[in-house]
mmCIF file of C-alpha atoms and ligand atoms in Angstrom:
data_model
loop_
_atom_site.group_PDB
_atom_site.id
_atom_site.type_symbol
_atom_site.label_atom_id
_atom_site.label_comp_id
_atom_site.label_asym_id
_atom_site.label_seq_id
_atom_site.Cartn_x
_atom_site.Cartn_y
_atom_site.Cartn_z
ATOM 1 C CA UNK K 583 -31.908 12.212 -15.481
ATOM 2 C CA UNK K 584 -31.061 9.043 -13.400
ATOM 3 C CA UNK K 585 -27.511 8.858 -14.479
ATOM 4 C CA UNK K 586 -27.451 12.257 -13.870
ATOM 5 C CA UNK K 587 -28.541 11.983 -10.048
ATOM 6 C CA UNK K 588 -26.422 9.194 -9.991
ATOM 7 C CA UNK K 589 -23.544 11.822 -11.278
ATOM 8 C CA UNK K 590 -23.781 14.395 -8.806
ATOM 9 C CA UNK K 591 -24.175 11.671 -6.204
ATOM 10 C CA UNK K 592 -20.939 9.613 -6.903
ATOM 11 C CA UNK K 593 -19.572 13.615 -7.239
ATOM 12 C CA UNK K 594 -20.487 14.371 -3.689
ATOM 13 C CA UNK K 595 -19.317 11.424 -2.181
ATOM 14 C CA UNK K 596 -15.617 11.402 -3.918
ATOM 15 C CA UNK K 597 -15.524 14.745 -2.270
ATOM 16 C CA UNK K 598 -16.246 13.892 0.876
ATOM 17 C CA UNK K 599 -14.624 10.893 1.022
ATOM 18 C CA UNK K 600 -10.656 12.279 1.449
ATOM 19 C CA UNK K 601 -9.668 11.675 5.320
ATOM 20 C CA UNK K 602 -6.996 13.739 6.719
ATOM 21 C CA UNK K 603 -4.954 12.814 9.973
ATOM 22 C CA UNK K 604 -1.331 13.610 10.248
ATOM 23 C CA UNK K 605 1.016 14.265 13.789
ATOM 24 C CA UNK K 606 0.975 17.913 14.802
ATOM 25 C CA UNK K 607 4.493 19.430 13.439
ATOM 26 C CA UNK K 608 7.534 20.168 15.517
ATOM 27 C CA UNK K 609 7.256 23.352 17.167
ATOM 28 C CA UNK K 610 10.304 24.484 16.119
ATOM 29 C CA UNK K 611 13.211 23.252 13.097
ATOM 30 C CA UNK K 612 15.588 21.863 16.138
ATOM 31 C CA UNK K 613 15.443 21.930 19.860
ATOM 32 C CA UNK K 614 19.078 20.415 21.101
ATOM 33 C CA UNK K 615 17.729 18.982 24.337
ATOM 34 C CA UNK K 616 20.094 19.846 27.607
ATOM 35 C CA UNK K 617 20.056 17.637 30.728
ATOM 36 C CA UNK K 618 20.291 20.925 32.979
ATOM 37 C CA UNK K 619 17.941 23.777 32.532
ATOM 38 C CA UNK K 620 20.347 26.557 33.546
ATOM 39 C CA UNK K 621 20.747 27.882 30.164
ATOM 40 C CA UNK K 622 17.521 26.423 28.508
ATOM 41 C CA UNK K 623 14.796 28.714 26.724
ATOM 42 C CA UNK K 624 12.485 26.374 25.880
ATOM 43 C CA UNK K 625 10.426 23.712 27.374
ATOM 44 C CA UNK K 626 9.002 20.965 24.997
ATOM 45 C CA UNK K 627 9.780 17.633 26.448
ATOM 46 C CA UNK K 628 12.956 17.974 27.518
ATOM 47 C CA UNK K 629 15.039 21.559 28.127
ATOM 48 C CA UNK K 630 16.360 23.240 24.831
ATOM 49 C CA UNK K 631 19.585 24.735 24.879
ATOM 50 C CA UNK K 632 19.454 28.365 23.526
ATOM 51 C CA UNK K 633 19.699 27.863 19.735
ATOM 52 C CA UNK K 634 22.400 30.409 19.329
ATOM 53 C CA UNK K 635 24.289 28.282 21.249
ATOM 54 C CA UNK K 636 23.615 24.767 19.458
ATOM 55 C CA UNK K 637 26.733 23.352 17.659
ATOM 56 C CA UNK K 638 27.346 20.848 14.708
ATOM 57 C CA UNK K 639 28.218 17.949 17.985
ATOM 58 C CA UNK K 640 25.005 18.858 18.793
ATOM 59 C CA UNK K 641 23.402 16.740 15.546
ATOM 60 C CA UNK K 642 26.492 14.042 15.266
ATOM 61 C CA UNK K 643 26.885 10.797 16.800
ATOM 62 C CA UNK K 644 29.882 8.576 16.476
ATOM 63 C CA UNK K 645 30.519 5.203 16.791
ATOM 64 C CA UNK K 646 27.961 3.542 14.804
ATOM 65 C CA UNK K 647 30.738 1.951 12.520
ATOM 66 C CA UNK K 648 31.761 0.360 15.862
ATOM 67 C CA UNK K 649 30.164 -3.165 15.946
ATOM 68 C CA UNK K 650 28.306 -3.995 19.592
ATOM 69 C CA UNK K 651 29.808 -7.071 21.712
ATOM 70 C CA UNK K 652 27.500 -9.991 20.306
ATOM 71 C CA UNK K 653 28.827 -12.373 22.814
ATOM 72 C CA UNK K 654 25.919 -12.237 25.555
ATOM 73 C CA UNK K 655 23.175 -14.581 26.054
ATOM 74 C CA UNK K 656 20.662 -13.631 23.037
ATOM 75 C CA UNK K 657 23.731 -13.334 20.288
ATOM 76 C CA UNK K 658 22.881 -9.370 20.001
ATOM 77 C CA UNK K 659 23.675 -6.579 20.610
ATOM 78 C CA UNK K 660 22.049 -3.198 20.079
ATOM 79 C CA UNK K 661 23.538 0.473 19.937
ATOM 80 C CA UNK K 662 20.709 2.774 20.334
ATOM 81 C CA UNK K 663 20.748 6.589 19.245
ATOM 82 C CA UNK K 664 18.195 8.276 20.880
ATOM 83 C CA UNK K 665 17.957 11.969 22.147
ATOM 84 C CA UNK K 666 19.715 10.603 25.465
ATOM 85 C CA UNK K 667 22.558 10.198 23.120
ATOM 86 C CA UNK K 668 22.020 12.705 20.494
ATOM 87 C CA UNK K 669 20.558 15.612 21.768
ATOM 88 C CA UNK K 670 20.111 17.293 18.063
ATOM 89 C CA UNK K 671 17.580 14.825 17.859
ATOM 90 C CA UNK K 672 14.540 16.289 20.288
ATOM 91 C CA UNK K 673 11.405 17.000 18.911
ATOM 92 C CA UNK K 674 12.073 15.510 15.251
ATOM 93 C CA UNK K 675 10.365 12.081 16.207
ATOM 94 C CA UNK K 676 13.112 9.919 14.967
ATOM 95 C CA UNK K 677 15.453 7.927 16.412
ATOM 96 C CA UNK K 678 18.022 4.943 15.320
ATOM 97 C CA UNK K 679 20.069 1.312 16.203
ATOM 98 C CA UNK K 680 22.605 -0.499 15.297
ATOM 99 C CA UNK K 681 21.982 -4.254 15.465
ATOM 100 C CA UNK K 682 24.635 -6.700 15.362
ATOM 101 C CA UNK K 683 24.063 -10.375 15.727
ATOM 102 C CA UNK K 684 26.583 -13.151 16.196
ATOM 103 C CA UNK K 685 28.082 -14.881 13.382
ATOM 104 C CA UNK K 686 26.698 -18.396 14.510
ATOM 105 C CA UNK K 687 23.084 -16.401 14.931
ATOM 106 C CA UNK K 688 21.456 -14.603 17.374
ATOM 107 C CA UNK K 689 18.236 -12.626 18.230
ATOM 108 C CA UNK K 690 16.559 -9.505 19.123
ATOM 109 C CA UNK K 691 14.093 -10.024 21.743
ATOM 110 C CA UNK K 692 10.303 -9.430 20.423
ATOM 111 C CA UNK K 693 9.188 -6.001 21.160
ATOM 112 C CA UNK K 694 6.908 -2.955 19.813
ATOM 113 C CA UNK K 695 7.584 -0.034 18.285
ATOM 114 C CA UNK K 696 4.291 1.552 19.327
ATOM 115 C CA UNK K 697 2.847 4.580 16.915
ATOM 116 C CA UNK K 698 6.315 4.533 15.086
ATOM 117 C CA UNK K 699 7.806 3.327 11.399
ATOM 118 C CA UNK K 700 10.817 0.990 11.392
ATOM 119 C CA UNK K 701 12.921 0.522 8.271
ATOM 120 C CA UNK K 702 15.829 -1.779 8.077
ATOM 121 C CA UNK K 703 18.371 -2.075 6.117
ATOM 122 C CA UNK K 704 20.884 -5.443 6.441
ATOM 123 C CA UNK K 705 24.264 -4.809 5.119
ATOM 124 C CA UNK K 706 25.812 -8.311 5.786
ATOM 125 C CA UNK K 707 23.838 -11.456 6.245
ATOM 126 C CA UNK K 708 20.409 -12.755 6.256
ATOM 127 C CA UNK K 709 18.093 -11.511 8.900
ATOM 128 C CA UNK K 710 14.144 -13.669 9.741
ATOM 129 C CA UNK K 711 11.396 -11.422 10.894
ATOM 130 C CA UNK K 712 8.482 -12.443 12.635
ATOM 131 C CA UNK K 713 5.874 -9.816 12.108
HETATM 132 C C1 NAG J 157 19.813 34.732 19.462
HETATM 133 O O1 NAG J 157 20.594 35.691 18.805
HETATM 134 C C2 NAG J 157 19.808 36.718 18.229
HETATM 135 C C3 NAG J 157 20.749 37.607 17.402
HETATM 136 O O2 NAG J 157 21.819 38.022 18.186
HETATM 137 C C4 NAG J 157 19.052 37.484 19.313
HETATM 138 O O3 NAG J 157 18.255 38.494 18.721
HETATM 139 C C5 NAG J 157 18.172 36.506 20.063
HETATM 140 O O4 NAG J 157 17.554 37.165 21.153
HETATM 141 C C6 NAG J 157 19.000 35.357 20.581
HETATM 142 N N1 NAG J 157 18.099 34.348 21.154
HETATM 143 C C7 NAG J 157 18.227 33.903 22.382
HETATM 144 C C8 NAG J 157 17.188 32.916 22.811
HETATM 145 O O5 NAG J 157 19.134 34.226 23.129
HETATM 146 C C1 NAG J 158 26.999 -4.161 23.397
HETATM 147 O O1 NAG J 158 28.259 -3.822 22.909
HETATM 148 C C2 NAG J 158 28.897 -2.797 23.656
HETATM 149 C C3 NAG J 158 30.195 -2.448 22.913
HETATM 150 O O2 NAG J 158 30.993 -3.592 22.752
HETATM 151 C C4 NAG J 158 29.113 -3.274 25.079
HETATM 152 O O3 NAG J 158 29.690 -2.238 25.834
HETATM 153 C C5 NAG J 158 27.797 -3.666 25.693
HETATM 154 O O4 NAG J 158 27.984 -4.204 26.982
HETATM 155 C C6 NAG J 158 27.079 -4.685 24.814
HETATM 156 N N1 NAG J 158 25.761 -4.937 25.340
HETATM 157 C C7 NAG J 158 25.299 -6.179 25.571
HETATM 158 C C8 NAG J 158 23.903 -6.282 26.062
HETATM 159 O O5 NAG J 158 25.954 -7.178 25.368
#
């Protein structure tokens, strides 16, 4: 009878033991943000334009095969592609760089990426993190 007890205890706590927590999801699949309102239908951060209007431009960003001038006073440079840059991106909660450093070395300032995930990926070269 104990072990049974014990049973429906362990049961009962398993069960109530999953958490759940997750970001609220975007309102909507895309929202192509537009510095002037004039045409805009939505308001969720920034203006949207009218999504019959987006275009492919909208969601592409050249220039990240273009390497950043290295030859400043930390040995870095960074290209950043945010939705000031890439207006597809609004609302989907990502965002991406391009790092280069200088051949001889160089470094990226320490700074936070609060409530966000970073991944990396270093195509040429060794790069030393300091978590
Ligand atoms: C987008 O186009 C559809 C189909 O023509 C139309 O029904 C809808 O009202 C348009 N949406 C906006 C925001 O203009
Ligand atoms: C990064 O590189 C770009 C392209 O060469 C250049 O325009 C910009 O001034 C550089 N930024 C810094 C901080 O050196």
């Amino acid at each position: 009878m104990k072990s049974f007890h014990f049973l429906v205890l362990l049961s009962l706590a398993l069960a109530f033991s999953f958490a759940s927590a997750f970001d609220p999801s975007p309102l909507q699949d895309f929202c192509v943000a537009i510095p002037e309102p004039k045409n805009a239908v939505f308001v969720n951060g920034k203006f949207c334009k009218n999504p019959n209007l987006t275009v492919a431009e909208d969601f592409f960003f050249p220039g990240l095969n273009v390497p950043g001038n290295t030859g400043n006073r930390v040995g870095s440079n960074v290209t950043l592609v945010n939705v000031d840059k890439l207006f597809g991106l609004n609302t989907l909660g990502i965002s991406l760089a391009r790092l280069d450093f200088a051949p001889n070395g160089g470094l990226n300032p320490p700074h936070t990426h609060p409530r966000a995930t970073e991944i990396l990926v270093v195509v040429e070269g060794t790069l030393m993190l300091a978590l």
